[in-house]
Amino acid sequence: MHSDADEYKSVCYDKDKYQIFARDRYANVGMDIFFRIKKNNIDTDNCNWDRRKGDVWISENKGKYSEDAKYVIGVRNDFVLMDSGTAADPERIFAVYDMKNRKQVLEKNVSEQVVIGDGSVTLWIPTGSSNANNCSNRKELEGEVRQSEHASGATFRQTRKHLFDLKTGTLRSTQETKCYIVW
């Protein structure tokens, strides 16, 4: 039988103001994720997985089949950056939790892996179906489809580049678009 004492892969992000803990779930998808605020920017437990009063849960397995399949992909400033869901690429979900304000501030479908930079996260958010007028890379994609054994079910969708600012917690849309294949 499983207990909290069982050893599962856990990760601790030891930052200036916070300690963020993430651990793979037993017999379920996603990670249990919580954080604690450091007192005087120090904590003496060396990032050991031990839940205590005052810890704030971001994602917790509350039942046999949790639909909250979040995975930590990075921590920057006050933000926990997460991949969410169980679907195959493309079309994942990118989520951001704001530890300072104790709430999730973003959850968006993305058409490819996000890129975490120093000041921002680059994400491509689907905008709809594509056509010859709104898909500059469509000929290239059509060539890729012709060479694939899965060509019959392929469709094209347009996606737009967005930047999530890691200082302000705001999402900004750019004018840059491209298309991608959905198999």
Short mmCIF file of C-alpha atoms in Angstrom, two decimals:
data_model
loop_
_atom_site.label_atom_id
_atom_site.label_comp_id
_atom_site.label_asym_id
_atom_site.label_seq_id
_atom_site.Cartn_x
_atom_site.Cartn_y
_atom_site.Cartn_z
CA MET A 1 0.00 0.00 0.00
CA HIS A 2 1.21 3.52 -0.82
CA SER A 3 1.91 6.11 1.84
CA ASP A 4 3.42 9.59 1.87
CA ALA A 5 6.58 8.05 3.24
CA ASP A 6 7.13 6.13 0.00
CA GLU A 7 10.05 7.45 -1.98
CA TYR A 8 8.94 8.94 -5.31
CA LYS A 9 10.95 11.29 -7.43
CA SER A 10 10.61 14.72 -5.91
CA VAL A 11 12.13 18.03 -6.90
CA CYS A 12 12.69 21.13 -4.80
CA TYR A 13 13.28 24.60 -6.19
CA ASP A 14 15.00 26.62 -3.47
CA LYS A 15 14.50 30.28 -4.38
CA ASP A 16 15.04 33.57 -2.51
CA LYS A 17 11.51 33.86 -1.11
CA TYR A 18 10.07 30.39 -1.67
CA GLN A 19 10.67 26.68 -1.63
CA ILE A 20 8.65 24.88 -4.29
CA PHE A 21 8.14 21.12 -4.02
CA ALA A 22 6.96 18.79 -6.77
CA ARG A 23 6.61 15.02 -6.70
CA ASP A 24 5.34 12.48 -9.22
CA ARG A 25 2.04 10.96 -8.15
CA TYR A 26 1.63 7.34 -7.23
CA ALA A 27 -0.54 5.49 -9.79
CA ASN A 28 -1.84 8.72 -11.33
CA VAL A 29 -0.81 11.43 -13.78
CA GLY A 30 0.71 14.76 -12.85
CA MET A 31 2.61 15.96 -9.83
CA ASP A 32 1.66 17.02 -6.34
CA ILE A 33 2.97 20.59 -6.11
CA PHE A 34 3.12 22.95 -3.15
CA PHE A 35 5.22 25.85 -1.96
CA ARG A 36 6.14 27.54 1.27
CA ILE A 37 7.17 31.08 1.92
CA LYS A 38 10.58 31.33 3.55
CA LYS A 39 10.76 33.23 6.78
CA ASN A 40 13.41 35.96 6.49
CA ASN A 41 14.33 34.41 3.12
CA ILE A 42 15.78 31.33 4.84
CA ASP A 43 14.52 27.89 5.62
CA THR A 44 16.52 25.28 7.42
CA ASP A 45 15.00 22.02 6.17
CA ASN A 46 17.24 21.77 3.07
CA CYS A 47 14.28 21.18 0.80
CA ASN A 48 13.03 17.95 2.38
CA TRP A 49 9.56 16.85 1.29
CA ASP A 50 7.51 17.37 4.43
CA ARG A 51 4.14 19.01 4.43
CA ARG A 52 3.57 21.50 7.18
CA LYS A 53 1.10 24.09 8.31
CA GLY A 54 1.15 27.11 6.03
CA ASP A 55 2.18 25.21 2.88
CA VAL A 56 0.17 26.29 -0.15
CA TRP A 57 -0.98 23.59 -2.56
CA ILE A 58 -0.89 24.31 -6.28
CA SER A 59 -1.80 20.83 -7.52
CA GLU A 60 -2.82 17.93 -5.32
CA ASN A 61 -4.15 14.45 -6.03
CA LYS A 62 -7.50 14.62 -4.25
CA GLY A 63 -8.98 11.42 -5.60
CA LYS A 64 -8.31 8.18 -7.32
CA TYR A 65 -8.39 9.80 -10.75
CA SER A 66 -7.25 13.40 -10.54
CA GLU A 67 -7.87 15.49 -13.65
CA ASP A 68 -5.23 17.98 -12.52
CA ALA A 69 -2.23 16.62 -14.46
CA LYS A 70 0.26 19.45 -13.93
CA TYR A 71 4.04 19.13 -14.21
CA VAL A 72 6.53 21.83 -13.13
CA ILE A 73 8.73 22.94 -16.02
CA GLY A 74 10.30 25.95 -14.31
CA VAL A 75 10.18 28.53 -11.54
CA ARG A 76 10.94 32.19 -12.18
CA ASN A 77 10.46 35.08 -9.76
CA ASP A 78 7.01 34.61 -8.15
CA PHE A 79 5.77 32.20 -10.84
CA VAL A 80 5.57 28.42 -11.07
CA LEU A 81 5.48 27.45 -14.77
CA MET A 82 3.66 24.22 -15.58
CA ASP A 83 2.80 21.91 -18.43
CA SER A 84 -0.71 20.60 -17.92
CA GLY A 85 -2.62 17.70 -19.37
CA THR A 86 -2.02 14.30 -20.85
CA ALA A 87 -2.51 14.93 -24.58
CA ALA A 88 0.32 14.35 -27.02
CA ASP A 89 2.12 17.23 -28.72
CA PRO A 90 1.07 19.49 -30.31
CA GLU A 91 -1.63 21.21 -28.33
CA ARG A 92 -0.59 21.05 -24.71
CA ILE A 93 -1.70 23.38 -21.92
CA PHE A 94 0.65 25.91 -20.33
CA ALA A 95 -0.29 27.12 -16.85
CA VAL A 96 1.24 29.73 -14.54
CA TYR A 97 0.71 29.98 -10.78
CA ASP A 98 1.49 33.29 -9.03
CA MET A 99 2.88 32.47 -5.56
CA LYS A 100 2.77 36.09 -4.38
CA ASN A 101 -0.98 36.36 -5.00
CA ARG A 102 -1.66 32.65 -4.41
CA LYS A 103 -3.62 31.98 -7.57
CA GLN A 104 -3.31 30.58 -11.05
CA VAL A 105 -2.98 33.51 -13.45
CA LEU A 106 -2.75 31.76 -16.81
CA GLU A 107 -3.92 28.58 -18.50
CA LYS A 108 -3.67 28.49 -22.30
CA ASN A 109 -3.59 25.85 -25.00
CA VAL A 110 -0.24 25.98 -26.77
CA SER A 111 0.74 24.53 -30.14
CA GLU A 112 4.37 23.77 -29.25
CA GLN A 113 6.72 23.67 -26.28
CA VAL A 114 7.10 26.96 -24.47
CA VAL A 115 10.52 28.62 -24.32
CA ILE A 116 11.47 30.01 -20.91
CA GLY A 117 13.78 33.00 -21.19
CA ASP A 118 15.27 35.33 -18.60
CA GLY A 119 12.51 37.94 -18.75
CA SER A 120 9.66 36.19 -20.52
CA VAL A 121 8.16 32.91 -21.66
CA THR A 122 7.44 32.50 -25.37
CA LEU A 123 4.28 30.56 -26.15
CA TRP A 124 2.37 29.89 -29.35
CA ILE A 125 -1.41 29.99 -28.83
CA PRO A 126 -3.70 28.45 -31.49
CA THR A 127 -6.00 30.98 -33.18
CA GLY A 128 -8.02 28.76 -35.51
CA SER A 129 -7.90 26.98 -38.82
CA SER A 130 -5.51 28.06 -41.54
CA ASN A 131 -5.87 28.94 -45.19
CA ALA A 132 -3.55 30.08 -47.98
CA ASN A 133 -3.88 33.71 -46.84
CA ASN A 134 -2.97 33.30 -43.17
CA CYS A 135 -0.37 30.54 -43.32
CA SER A 136 3.00 31.63 -44.68
CA ASN A 137 4.59 28.22 -44.00
CA ARG A 138 1.73 26.13 -45.43
CA LYS A 139 3.63 24.85 -48.51
CA GLU A 140 6.41 23.58 -46.26
CA LEU A 141 3.87 21.84 -44.02
CA GLU A 142 2.04 20.31 -46.99
CA GLY A 143 5.36 18.79 -48.12
CA GLU A 144 5.84 17.32 -44.66
CA VAL A 145 2.33 15.84 -44.74
CA ARG A 146 2.88 14.27 -48.19
CA GLN A 147 5.92 12.42 -46.81
CA SER A 148 4.02 11.08 -43.80
CA GLU A 149 2.11 7.84 -43.47
CA HIS A 150 -0.55 9.74 -41.46
CA ALA A 151 -1.39 12.22 -44.23
CA SER A 152 -5.10 11.42 -44.51
CA GLY A 153 -6.01 12.86 -41.10
CA ALA A 154 -3.80 15.94 -41.15
CA THR A 155 -5.23 19.45 -40.77
CA PHE A 156 -3.52 22.81 -40.45
CA ARG A 157 -4.10 25.38 -37.74
CA GLN A 158 -2.82 28.87 -37.24
CA THR A 159 -0.97 29.89 -34.09
CA ARG A 160 0.16 33.29 -32.77
CA LYS A 161 3.27 34.10 -30.74
CA HIS A 162 2.66 35.48 -27.22
CA LEU A 163 5.04 36.58 -24.47
CA PHE A 164 4.34 36.06 -20.77
CA ASP A 165 6.27 38.71 -18.81
CA LEU A 166 8.01 37.11 -15.80
CA LYS A 167 8.17 40.40 -13.90
CA THR A 168 4.62 41.73 -14.32
CA GLY A 169 2.73 38.48 -14.92
CA THR A 170 1.06 39.81 -18.06
CA LEU A 171 0.54 38.11 -21.41
CA ARG A 172 1.17 40.09 -24.60
CA SER A 173 0.24 39.04 -28.12
CA THR A 174 2.67 39.70 -30.98
CA GLN A 175 1.89 40.02 -34.70
CA GLU A 176 3.91 36.90 -35.55
CA THR A 177 1.87 33.91 -36.76
CA LYS A 178 2.59 30.55 -38.33
CA CYS A 179 0.80 27.28 -38.91
CA TYR A 180 1.26 23.79 -37.54
CA ILE A 181 0.02 20.31 -38.35
CA VAL A 182 -2.56 18.46 -36.30
CA TRP A 183 -2.36 14.78 -37.10
#
